[in-house]
XYZ file of C-alpha atoms in Angstrom:
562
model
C -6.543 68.779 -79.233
C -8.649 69.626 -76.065
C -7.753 72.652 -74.654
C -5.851 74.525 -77.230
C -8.174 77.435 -77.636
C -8.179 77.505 -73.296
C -4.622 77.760 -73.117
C -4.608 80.517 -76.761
C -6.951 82.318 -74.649
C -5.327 82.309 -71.076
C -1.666 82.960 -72.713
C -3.438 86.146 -74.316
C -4.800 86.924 -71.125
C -1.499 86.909 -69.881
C 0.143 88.815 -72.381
C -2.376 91.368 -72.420
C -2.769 92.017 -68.432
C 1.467 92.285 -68.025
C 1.416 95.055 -70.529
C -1.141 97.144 -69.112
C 0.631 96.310 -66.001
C 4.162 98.086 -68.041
C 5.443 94.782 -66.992
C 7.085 94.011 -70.251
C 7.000 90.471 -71.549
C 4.734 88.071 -69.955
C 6.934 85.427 -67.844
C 7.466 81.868 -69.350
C 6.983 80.158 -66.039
C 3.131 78.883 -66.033
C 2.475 81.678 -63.096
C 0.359 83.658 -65.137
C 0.259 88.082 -65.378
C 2.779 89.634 -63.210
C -0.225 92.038 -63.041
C -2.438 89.059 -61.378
C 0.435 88.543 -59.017
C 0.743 91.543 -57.439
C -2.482 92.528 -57.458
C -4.905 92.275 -54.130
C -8.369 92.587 -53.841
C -10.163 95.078 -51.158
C -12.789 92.665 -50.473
C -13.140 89.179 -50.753
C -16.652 87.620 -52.107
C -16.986 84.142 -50.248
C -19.088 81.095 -51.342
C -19.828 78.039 -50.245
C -19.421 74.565 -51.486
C -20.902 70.475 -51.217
C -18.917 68.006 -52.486
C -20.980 64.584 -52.551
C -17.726 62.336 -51.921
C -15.731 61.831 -48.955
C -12.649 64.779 -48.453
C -10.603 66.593 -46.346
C -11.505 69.910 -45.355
C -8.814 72.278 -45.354
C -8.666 75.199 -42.351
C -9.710 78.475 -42.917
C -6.778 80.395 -42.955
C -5.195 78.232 -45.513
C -1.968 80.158 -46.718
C -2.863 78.923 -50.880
C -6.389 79.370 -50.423
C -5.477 82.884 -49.133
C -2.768 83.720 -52.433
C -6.269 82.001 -54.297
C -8.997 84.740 -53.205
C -5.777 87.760 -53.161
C -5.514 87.128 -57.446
C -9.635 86.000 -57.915
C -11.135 88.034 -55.332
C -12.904 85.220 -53.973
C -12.683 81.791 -52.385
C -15.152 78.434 -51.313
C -15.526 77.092 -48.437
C -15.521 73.296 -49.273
C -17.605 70.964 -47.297
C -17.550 67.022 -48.191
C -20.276 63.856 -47.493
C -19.810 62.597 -44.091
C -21.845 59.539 -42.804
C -24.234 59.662 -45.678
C -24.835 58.169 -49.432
C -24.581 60.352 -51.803
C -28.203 59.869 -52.550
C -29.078 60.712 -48.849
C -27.260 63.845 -48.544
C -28.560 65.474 -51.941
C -32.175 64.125 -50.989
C -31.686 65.709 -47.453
C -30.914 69.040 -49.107
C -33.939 68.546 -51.977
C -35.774 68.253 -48.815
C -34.729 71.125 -46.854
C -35.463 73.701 -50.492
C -32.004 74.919 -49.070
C -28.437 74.408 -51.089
C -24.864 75.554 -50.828
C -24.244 78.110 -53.838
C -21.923 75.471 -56.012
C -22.816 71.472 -55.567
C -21.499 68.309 -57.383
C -24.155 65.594 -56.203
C -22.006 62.185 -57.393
C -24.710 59.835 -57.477
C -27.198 62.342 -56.497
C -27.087 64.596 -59.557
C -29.618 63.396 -61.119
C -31.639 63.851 -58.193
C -30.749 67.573 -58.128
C -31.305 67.900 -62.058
C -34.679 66.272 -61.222
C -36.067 68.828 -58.505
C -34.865 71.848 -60.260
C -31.903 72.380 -58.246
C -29.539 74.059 -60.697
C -29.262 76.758 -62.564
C -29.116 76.424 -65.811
C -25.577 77.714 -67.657
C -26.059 77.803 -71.092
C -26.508 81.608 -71.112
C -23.512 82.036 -69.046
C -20.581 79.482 -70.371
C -20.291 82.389 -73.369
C -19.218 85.255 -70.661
C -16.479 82.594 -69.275
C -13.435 81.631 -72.356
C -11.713 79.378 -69.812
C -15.118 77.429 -68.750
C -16.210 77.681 -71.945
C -13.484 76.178 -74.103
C -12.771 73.295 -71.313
C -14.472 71.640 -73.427
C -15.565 71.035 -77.382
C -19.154 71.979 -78.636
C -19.830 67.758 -79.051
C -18.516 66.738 -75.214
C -20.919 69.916 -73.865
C -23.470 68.878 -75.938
C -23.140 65.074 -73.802
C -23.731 67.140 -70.728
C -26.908 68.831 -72.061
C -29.717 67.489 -70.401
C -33.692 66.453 -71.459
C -34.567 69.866 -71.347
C -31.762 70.929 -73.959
C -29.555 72.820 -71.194
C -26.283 72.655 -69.315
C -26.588 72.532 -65.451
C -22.928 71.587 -64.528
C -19.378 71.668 -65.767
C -17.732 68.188 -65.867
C -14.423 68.808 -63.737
C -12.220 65.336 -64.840
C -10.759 63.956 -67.704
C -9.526 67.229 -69.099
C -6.047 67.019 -70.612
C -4.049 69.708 -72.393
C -1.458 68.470 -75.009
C -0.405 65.169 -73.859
C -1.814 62.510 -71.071
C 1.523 62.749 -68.617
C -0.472 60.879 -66.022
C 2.394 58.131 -64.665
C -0.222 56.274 -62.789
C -3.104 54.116 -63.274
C -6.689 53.878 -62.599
C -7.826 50.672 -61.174
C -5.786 47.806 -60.424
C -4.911 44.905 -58.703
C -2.649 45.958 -56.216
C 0.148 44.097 -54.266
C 2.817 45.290 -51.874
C 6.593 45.058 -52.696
C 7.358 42.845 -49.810
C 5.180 40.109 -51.261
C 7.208 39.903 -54.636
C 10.383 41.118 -53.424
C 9.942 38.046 -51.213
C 9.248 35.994 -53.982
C 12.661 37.572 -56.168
C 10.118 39.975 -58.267
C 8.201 36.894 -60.243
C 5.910 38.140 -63.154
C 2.297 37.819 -62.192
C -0.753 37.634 -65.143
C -3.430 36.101 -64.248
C -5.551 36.079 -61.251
C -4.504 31.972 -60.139
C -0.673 33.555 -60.061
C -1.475 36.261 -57.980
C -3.867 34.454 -55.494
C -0.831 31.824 -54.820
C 1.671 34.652 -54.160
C -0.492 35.931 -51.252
C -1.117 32.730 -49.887
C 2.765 31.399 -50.072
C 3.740 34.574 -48.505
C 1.182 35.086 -45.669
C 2.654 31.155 -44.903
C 5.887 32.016 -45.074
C 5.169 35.541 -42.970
C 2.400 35.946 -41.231
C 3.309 39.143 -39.578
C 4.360 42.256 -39.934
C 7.904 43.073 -37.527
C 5.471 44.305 -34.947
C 3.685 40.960 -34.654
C 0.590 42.537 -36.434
C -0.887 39.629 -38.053
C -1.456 40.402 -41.997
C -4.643 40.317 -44.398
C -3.313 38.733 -47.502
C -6.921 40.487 -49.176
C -9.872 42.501 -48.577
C -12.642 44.172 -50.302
C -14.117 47.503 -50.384
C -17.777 46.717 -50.257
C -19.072 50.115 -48.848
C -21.846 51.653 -50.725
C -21.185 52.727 -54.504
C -17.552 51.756 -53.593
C -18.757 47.984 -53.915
C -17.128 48.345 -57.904
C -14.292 46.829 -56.211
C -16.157 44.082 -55.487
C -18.379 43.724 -58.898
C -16.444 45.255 -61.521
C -13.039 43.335 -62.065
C -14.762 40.757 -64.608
C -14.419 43.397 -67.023
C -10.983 43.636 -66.585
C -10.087 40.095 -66.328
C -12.201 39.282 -70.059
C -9.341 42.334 -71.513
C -11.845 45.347 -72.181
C -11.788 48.731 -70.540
C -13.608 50.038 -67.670
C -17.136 51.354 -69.222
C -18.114 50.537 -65.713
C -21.802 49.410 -65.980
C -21.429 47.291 -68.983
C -18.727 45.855 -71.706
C -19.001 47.118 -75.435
C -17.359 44.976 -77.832
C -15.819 47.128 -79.907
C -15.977 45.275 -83.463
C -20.129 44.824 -83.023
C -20.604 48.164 -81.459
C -22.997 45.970 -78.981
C -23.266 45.877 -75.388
C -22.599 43.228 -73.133
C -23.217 42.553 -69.365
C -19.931 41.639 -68.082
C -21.940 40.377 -64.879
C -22.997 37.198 -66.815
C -19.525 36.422 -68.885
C -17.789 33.169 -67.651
C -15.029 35.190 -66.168
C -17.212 36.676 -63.724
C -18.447 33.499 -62.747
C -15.169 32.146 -63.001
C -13.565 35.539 -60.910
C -16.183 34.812 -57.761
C -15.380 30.940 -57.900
C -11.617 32.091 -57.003
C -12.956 34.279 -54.406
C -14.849 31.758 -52.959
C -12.167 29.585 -52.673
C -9.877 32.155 -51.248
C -11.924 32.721 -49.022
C -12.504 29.086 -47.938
C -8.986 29.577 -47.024
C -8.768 32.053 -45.439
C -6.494 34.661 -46.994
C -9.592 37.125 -47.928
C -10.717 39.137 -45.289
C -13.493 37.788 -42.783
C -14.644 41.429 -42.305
C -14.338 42.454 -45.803
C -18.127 42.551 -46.303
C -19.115 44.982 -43.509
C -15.969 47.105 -43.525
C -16.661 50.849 -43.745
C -14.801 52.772 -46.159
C -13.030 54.773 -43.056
C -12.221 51.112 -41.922
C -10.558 49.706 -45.261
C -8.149 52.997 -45.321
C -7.267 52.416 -41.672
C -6.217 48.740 -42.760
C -4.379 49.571 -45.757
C -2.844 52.580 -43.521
C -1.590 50.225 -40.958
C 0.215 47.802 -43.406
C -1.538 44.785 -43.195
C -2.802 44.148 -46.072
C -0.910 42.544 -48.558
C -3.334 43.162 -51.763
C -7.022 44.169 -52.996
C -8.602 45.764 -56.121
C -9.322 49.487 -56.154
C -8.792 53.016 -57.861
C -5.280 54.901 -57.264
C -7.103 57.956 -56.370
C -9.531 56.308 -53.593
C -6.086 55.167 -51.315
C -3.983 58.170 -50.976
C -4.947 58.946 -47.573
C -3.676 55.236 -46.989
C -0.732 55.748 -49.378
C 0.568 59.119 -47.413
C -0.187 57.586 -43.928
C 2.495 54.551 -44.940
C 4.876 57.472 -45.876
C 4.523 59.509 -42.774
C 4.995 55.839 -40.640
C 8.108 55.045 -42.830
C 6.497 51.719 -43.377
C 8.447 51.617 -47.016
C 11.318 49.812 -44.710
C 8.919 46.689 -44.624
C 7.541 46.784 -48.267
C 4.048 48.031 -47.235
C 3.410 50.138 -50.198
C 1.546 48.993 -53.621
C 2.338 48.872 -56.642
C -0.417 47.895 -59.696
C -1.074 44.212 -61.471
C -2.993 44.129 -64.841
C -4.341 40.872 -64.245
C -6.249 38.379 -66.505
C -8.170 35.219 -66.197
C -6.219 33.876 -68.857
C -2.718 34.353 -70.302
C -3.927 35.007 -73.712
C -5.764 37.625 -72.939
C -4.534 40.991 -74.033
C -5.117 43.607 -70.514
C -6.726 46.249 -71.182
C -7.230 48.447 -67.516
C -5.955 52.150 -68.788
C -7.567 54.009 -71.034
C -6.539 57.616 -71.846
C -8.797 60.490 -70.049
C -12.318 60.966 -70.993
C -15.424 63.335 -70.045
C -17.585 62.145 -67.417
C -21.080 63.342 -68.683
C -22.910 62.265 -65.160
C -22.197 64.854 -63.505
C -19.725 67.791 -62.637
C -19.957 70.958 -60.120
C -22.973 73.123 -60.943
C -24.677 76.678 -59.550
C -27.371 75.601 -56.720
C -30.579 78.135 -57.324
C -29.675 79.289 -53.832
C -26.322 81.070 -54.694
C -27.626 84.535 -55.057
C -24.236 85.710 -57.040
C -23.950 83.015 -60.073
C -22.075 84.995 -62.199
C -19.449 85.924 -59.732
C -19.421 82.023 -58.836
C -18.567 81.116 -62.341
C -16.318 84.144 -62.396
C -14.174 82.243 -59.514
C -14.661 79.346 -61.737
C -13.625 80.849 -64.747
C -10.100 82.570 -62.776
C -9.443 79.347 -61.176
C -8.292 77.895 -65.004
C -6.180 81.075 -65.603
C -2.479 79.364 -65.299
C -0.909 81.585 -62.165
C -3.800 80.374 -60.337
C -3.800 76.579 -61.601
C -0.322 76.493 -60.680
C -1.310 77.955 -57.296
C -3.521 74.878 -56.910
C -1.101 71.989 -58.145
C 2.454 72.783 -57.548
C 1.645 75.791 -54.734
C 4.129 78.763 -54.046
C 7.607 78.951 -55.956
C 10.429 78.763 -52.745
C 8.514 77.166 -50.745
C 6.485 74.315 -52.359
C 8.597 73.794 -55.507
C 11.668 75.246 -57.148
C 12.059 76.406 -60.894
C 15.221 76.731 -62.127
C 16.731 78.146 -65.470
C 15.099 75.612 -68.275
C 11.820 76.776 -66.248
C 10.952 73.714 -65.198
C 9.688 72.930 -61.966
C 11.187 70.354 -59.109
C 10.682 69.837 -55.473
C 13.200 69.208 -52.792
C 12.903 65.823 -50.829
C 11.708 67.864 -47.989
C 9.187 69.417 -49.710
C 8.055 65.943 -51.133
C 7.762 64.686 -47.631
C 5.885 68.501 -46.482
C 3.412 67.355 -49.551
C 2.129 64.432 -47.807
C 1.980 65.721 -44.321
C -2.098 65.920 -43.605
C -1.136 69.049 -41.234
C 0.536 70.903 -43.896
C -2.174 69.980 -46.281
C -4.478 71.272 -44.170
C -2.817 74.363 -43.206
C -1.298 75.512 -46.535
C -2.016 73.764 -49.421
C -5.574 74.229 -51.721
C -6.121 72.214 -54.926
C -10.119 72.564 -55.192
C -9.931 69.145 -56.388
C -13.525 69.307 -57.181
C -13.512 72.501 -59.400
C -13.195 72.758 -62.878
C -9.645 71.588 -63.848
C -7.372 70.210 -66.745
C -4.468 67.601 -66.850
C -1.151 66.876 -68.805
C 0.649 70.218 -69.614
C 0.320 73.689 -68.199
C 0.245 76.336 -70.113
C 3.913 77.038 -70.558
C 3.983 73.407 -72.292
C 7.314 73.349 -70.655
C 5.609 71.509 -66.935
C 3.037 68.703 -66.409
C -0.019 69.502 -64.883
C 0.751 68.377 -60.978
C 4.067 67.005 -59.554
C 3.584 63.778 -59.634
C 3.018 63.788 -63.384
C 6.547 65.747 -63.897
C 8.748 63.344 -65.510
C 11.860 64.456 -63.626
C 10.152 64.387 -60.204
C 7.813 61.048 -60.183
C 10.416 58.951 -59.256
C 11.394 61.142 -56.217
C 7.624 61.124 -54.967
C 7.814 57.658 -54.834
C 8.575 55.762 -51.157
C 11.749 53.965 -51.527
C 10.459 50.350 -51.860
C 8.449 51.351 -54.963
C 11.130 52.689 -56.401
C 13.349 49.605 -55.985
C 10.609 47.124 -57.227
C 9.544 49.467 -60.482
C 13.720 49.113 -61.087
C 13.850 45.444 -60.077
C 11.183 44.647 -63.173
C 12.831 47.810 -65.316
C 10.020 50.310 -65.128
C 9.974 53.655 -65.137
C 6.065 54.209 -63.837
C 3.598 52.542 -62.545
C 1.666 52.189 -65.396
C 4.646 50.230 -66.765
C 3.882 47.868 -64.375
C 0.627 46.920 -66.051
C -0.168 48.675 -69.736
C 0.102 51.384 -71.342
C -3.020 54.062 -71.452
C -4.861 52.844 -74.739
C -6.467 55.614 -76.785
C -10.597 55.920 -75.654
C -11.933 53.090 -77.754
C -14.891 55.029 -79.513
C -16.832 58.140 -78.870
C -19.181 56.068 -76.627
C -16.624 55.699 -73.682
C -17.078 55.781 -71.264
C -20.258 54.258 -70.649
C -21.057 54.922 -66.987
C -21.336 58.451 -67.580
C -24.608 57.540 -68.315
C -25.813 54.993 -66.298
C -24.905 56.835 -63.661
C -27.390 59.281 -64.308
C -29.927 57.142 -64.534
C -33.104 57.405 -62.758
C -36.182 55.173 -61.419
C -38.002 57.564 -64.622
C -37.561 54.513 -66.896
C -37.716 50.909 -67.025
C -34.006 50.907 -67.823
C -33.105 52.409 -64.682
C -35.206 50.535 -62.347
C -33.479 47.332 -63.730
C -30.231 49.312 -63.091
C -31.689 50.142 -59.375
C -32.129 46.541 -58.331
C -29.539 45.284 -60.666
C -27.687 47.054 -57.860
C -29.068 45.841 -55.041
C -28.941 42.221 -55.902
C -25.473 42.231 -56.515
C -24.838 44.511 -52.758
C -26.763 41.346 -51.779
C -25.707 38.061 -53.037
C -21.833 38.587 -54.004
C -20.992 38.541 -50.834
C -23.215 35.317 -49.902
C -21.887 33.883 -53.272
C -17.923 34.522 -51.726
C -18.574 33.113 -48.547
C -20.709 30.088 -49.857
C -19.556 26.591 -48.598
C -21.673 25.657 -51.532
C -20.326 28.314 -54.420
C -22.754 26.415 -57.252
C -26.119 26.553 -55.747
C -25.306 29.999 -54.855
C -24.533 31.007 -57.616
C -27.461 29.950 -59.192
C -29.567 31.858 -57.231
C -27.646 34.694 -57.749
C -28.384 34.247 -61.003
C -31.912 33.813 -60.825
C -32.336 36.795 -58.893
C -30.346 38.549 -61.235
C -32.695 37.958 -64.104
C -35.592 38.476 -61.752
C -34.615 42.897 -62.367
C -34.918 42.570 -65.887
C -31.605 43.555 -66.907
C -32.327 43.100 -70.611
C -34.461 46.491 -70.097
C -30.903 48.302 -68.803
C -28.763 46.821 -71.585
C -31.588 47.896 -73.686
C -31.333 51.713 -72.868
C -27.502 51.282 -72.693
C -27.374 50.247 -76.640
C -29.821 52.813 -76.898
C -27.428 55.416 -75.905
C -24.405 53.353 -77.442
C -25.893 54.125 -81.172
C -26.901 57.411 -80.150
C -23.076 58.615 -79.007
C -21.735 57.092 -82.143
C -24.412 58.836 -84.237
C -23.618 62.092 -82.806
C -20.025 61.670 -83.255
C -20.249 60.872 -86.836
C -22.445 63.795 -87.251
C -19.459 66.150 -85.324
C -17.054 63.931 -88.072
C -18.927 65.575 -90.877
């Protein structure tokens, strides 16, 4: 089981840090050392941070960031892409020779990898248990590069004992009003679910304010446009490899961009939109614009990842907008009813890319030091559940619950801001913390999901007898084989091969004729050029390189079987 040896390792730590401390017995609560705890640092080393995604800085004088650097003796500022691609900010930086000391490019690490951006870690990991035993010898040995080294540390898909995680990944999403309205009707395949938006928006075309709804829209933005591209995948039952499908009995891959559901998926678009209930703006939307919409309310459903809406999903919270139904809950959705769904998948390593050391930080080993203490389990719980008494409350079993009012402090942006530090973006681990006794983050806690959740969730989960969101759709299948998932490499890929210059314009035909093929008053003969253009990349050189590295990662698993 991942992360065994970690946790052996940090729960000796512990142990042996509260005796030299003449502490006694090392506490039970997932805080880590008493020694840690009540130690402070004289000075505080300070490093700096680019995060290639969209994020919310946090102010300086953060009261958890503070606790962070007291126990670690250091702390990162964290900066996050603004008004770039990923691509342009990392090739702005390449440019400029200059870098901040720790970097996760997104999209862009290969770019970094490429101009000899990182420092390689291979002679480090060894000095650093907690990095170190994140993960196995095989999953490091995916991240090894060309050149036979490590240059960064994969910081999702991590999970210690059990997956706790209540919540799914992508979805189609609806709000509670919509089938509360319609007396909680079971919804499977895409024709159902199209019909409920249109019936309500008929029957209620506004929200109380007179704000007219958006029965759907689209995030289109940039890489963001898998909204957009990727559901076929979904709707023909297999699991989100991202970039291509992988039939699972063949061990061959497929492009799920040519299967008659995705011709079949855009058809239903088209016609929706025809009608009017997907959104007119849907195609030039910014991501900042999308959020503000599904902030305000209005829109009654889309497709998209849990994680990429929870700006959206606290701003509905803070309005009290649960009194009209305005928040989502998830639809596995098919193009057919005998189709088995098959959207969650448990946790895997993301090869692509993770956080690495820039060749400008002049201190790498005290980075991966902060690294390295971030894992140690007073710190993680620091960075998930915050301060005991004031963020969450323990009580004799030693497990951990929050107050309503510190549920509603938790989504507060202010009080995020001001007190409340997760590095998100360094190295991290899921399911159970240390103590085995408390998930991982609150809203993974058994005992305290439900309370996190706005009142008209919680009604509609009841109203179709469900516990969880993922309920709601299917249960997190085990990783289908040692290739998944399969856009942790085609994400790295590069114009360097033929493969990846059919994956390049692969891309940019699809940013360019999806949306002309949605808002088509002639959906067949755009299609067909679609197509045509399509084939014009050569995407039989991608799928190439992808079964390439398919029989590759099942080789290399067979030979860790042995």
């Amino acid at each position: 089981m991942k992360m065994k040896k970690l946790v052996a390792v940090l729960l000796a730590t512990m142990m042996a840090a509260t005796t030299l401390a003449g502490c006694g017995d090392s506490d039970k609560s997932g805080k880590g050392s008493k020694a840690a705890a009540s130690s402070k640092v004289d000075e505080v080393r300070e490093y700096t941070a680019f995060f290639a995604v969209p994020g919310n800085e946090i102010n300086d004088d953060n009261e958890i960031q503070q606790k962070i650097a007291e126990i670690t003796g250091a702390k990162v500022k964290e900066t996050w892409l603004t008004g770039q691609t990923a691509a342009e900010a990392v090739g702005t930086m390449i440019a400029g020779g200059e870098y901040p000391d720790l970097i996760d490019g997104s999209d862009g690490t290969a770019q970094l990898y490429d101009a000899g951006a990182l420092v390689p870690l291979d002679d480090y990991l060894d000095k650093y248990t907690n990095l170190k035993e994140l993960w196995s010898e095989e999953e490091w040995d995916k991240v090894r590069q060309d050149d036979g080294h490590i240059y960064w540390i994969p910081q999702f898909g991590n999970v210690y004992e059990k997956d706790m995680t209540p919540t799914p990944a992508e979805a189609f999403w609806i709000q509670t009003r919509v089938l509360k309205w319609a007396d909680y009707p079971e919804i499977k395949t895409v024709d159902e679910y199209f019909k409920l938006l249109e019936d309500y928006n008929t029957a209620n075309p506004t929200m109380e304010d007179g704000t007219a709804n958006i029965p759907y829209t689209i995030l289109c933005d940039d890489w963001r446009y898998f909204c957009l591209e990727n559901p076929p995948q979904f709707l023909a039952g297999y699991p989100n490899d991202g970039s291509v499908i992988v039939n699972p009995e063949t061990e061959k891959i497929m492009d799920y961009n040519t299967i008659d559901e995705a011709k079949s998926y855009f058809q239903k678009l088209n016609e929706e939109f025809a009608k009017g209930t997907v959104d007119t703006e849907a195609f030039t939307q910014s991501f900042d614009e999308y959020i503000a919409k599904l902030s305000s309310g209005r829109v009654l459903g889309m497709v998209d990842q849990w994680w990429q809406f929870t700006d959206a999903r606290d701003s509905l919270k803070q309005q009290g907008l649960e009194a009209q139904g305005c928040n989502y809950v998830p639809l596995a959705l098919t193009m057919d009813t005998s189709v088995t769904p098959n959207y969650n998948t448990e946790q895997a390593i993301n090869v692509a890319n993770g956080v690495g050391v820039s060749v400008s930080c002049e201190d790498p080993e005290g980075a991966l030091q902060f690294l390295n203490d971030l894992l140690e389990p007073e710190v993680r719980v620091l960075r998930s559940w915050g301060i005991e008494g004031v963020d969450y409350e323990v009580g004799d079993d030693g497990v951990f619950t929050r107050t309503d009012e510190q549920w509603t402090l938790a989504s507060d942006s202010s009080y995020k801001a001001s007190h409340i530090c997760t590095y998100s973006y360094l190295p991290n681990y899921f399911g159970l913390l240390a103590d085995k006794i408390n998930a991982a983050t609150p809203t993974e806690q058994p005992s305290e999901f439900v309370k996190s959740l706005p009142s008209d969730v919680q009604e509609c989960l009841a109203a179709y007898d469900c516990e969880t969101y993922l309920e709601m759709m299917d249960p997190a299948d085990a990783v289908p084989g040692p290739w998944f998932p399969m856009y942790s490499y085609s994400n790295a890929m590069t114009t360097a091969t033929e493969g990846g210059t059919a994956w390049t314009k692969m891309g940019e035909i699809k940013h360019e004729y999806l949306p002309k093929v949605v808002m088509s008053a002639d959906f067949e003969e755009s299609w067909k050029e679609y197509m045509s253009a399509y084939e014009g990349c050569n995407p039989q050189a991608f799928l190439d390189e992808m079964q390439e590295e398919l029989d590759h990662r099942i080789e290399t698993s067979a030979k860790y079987a042995e």
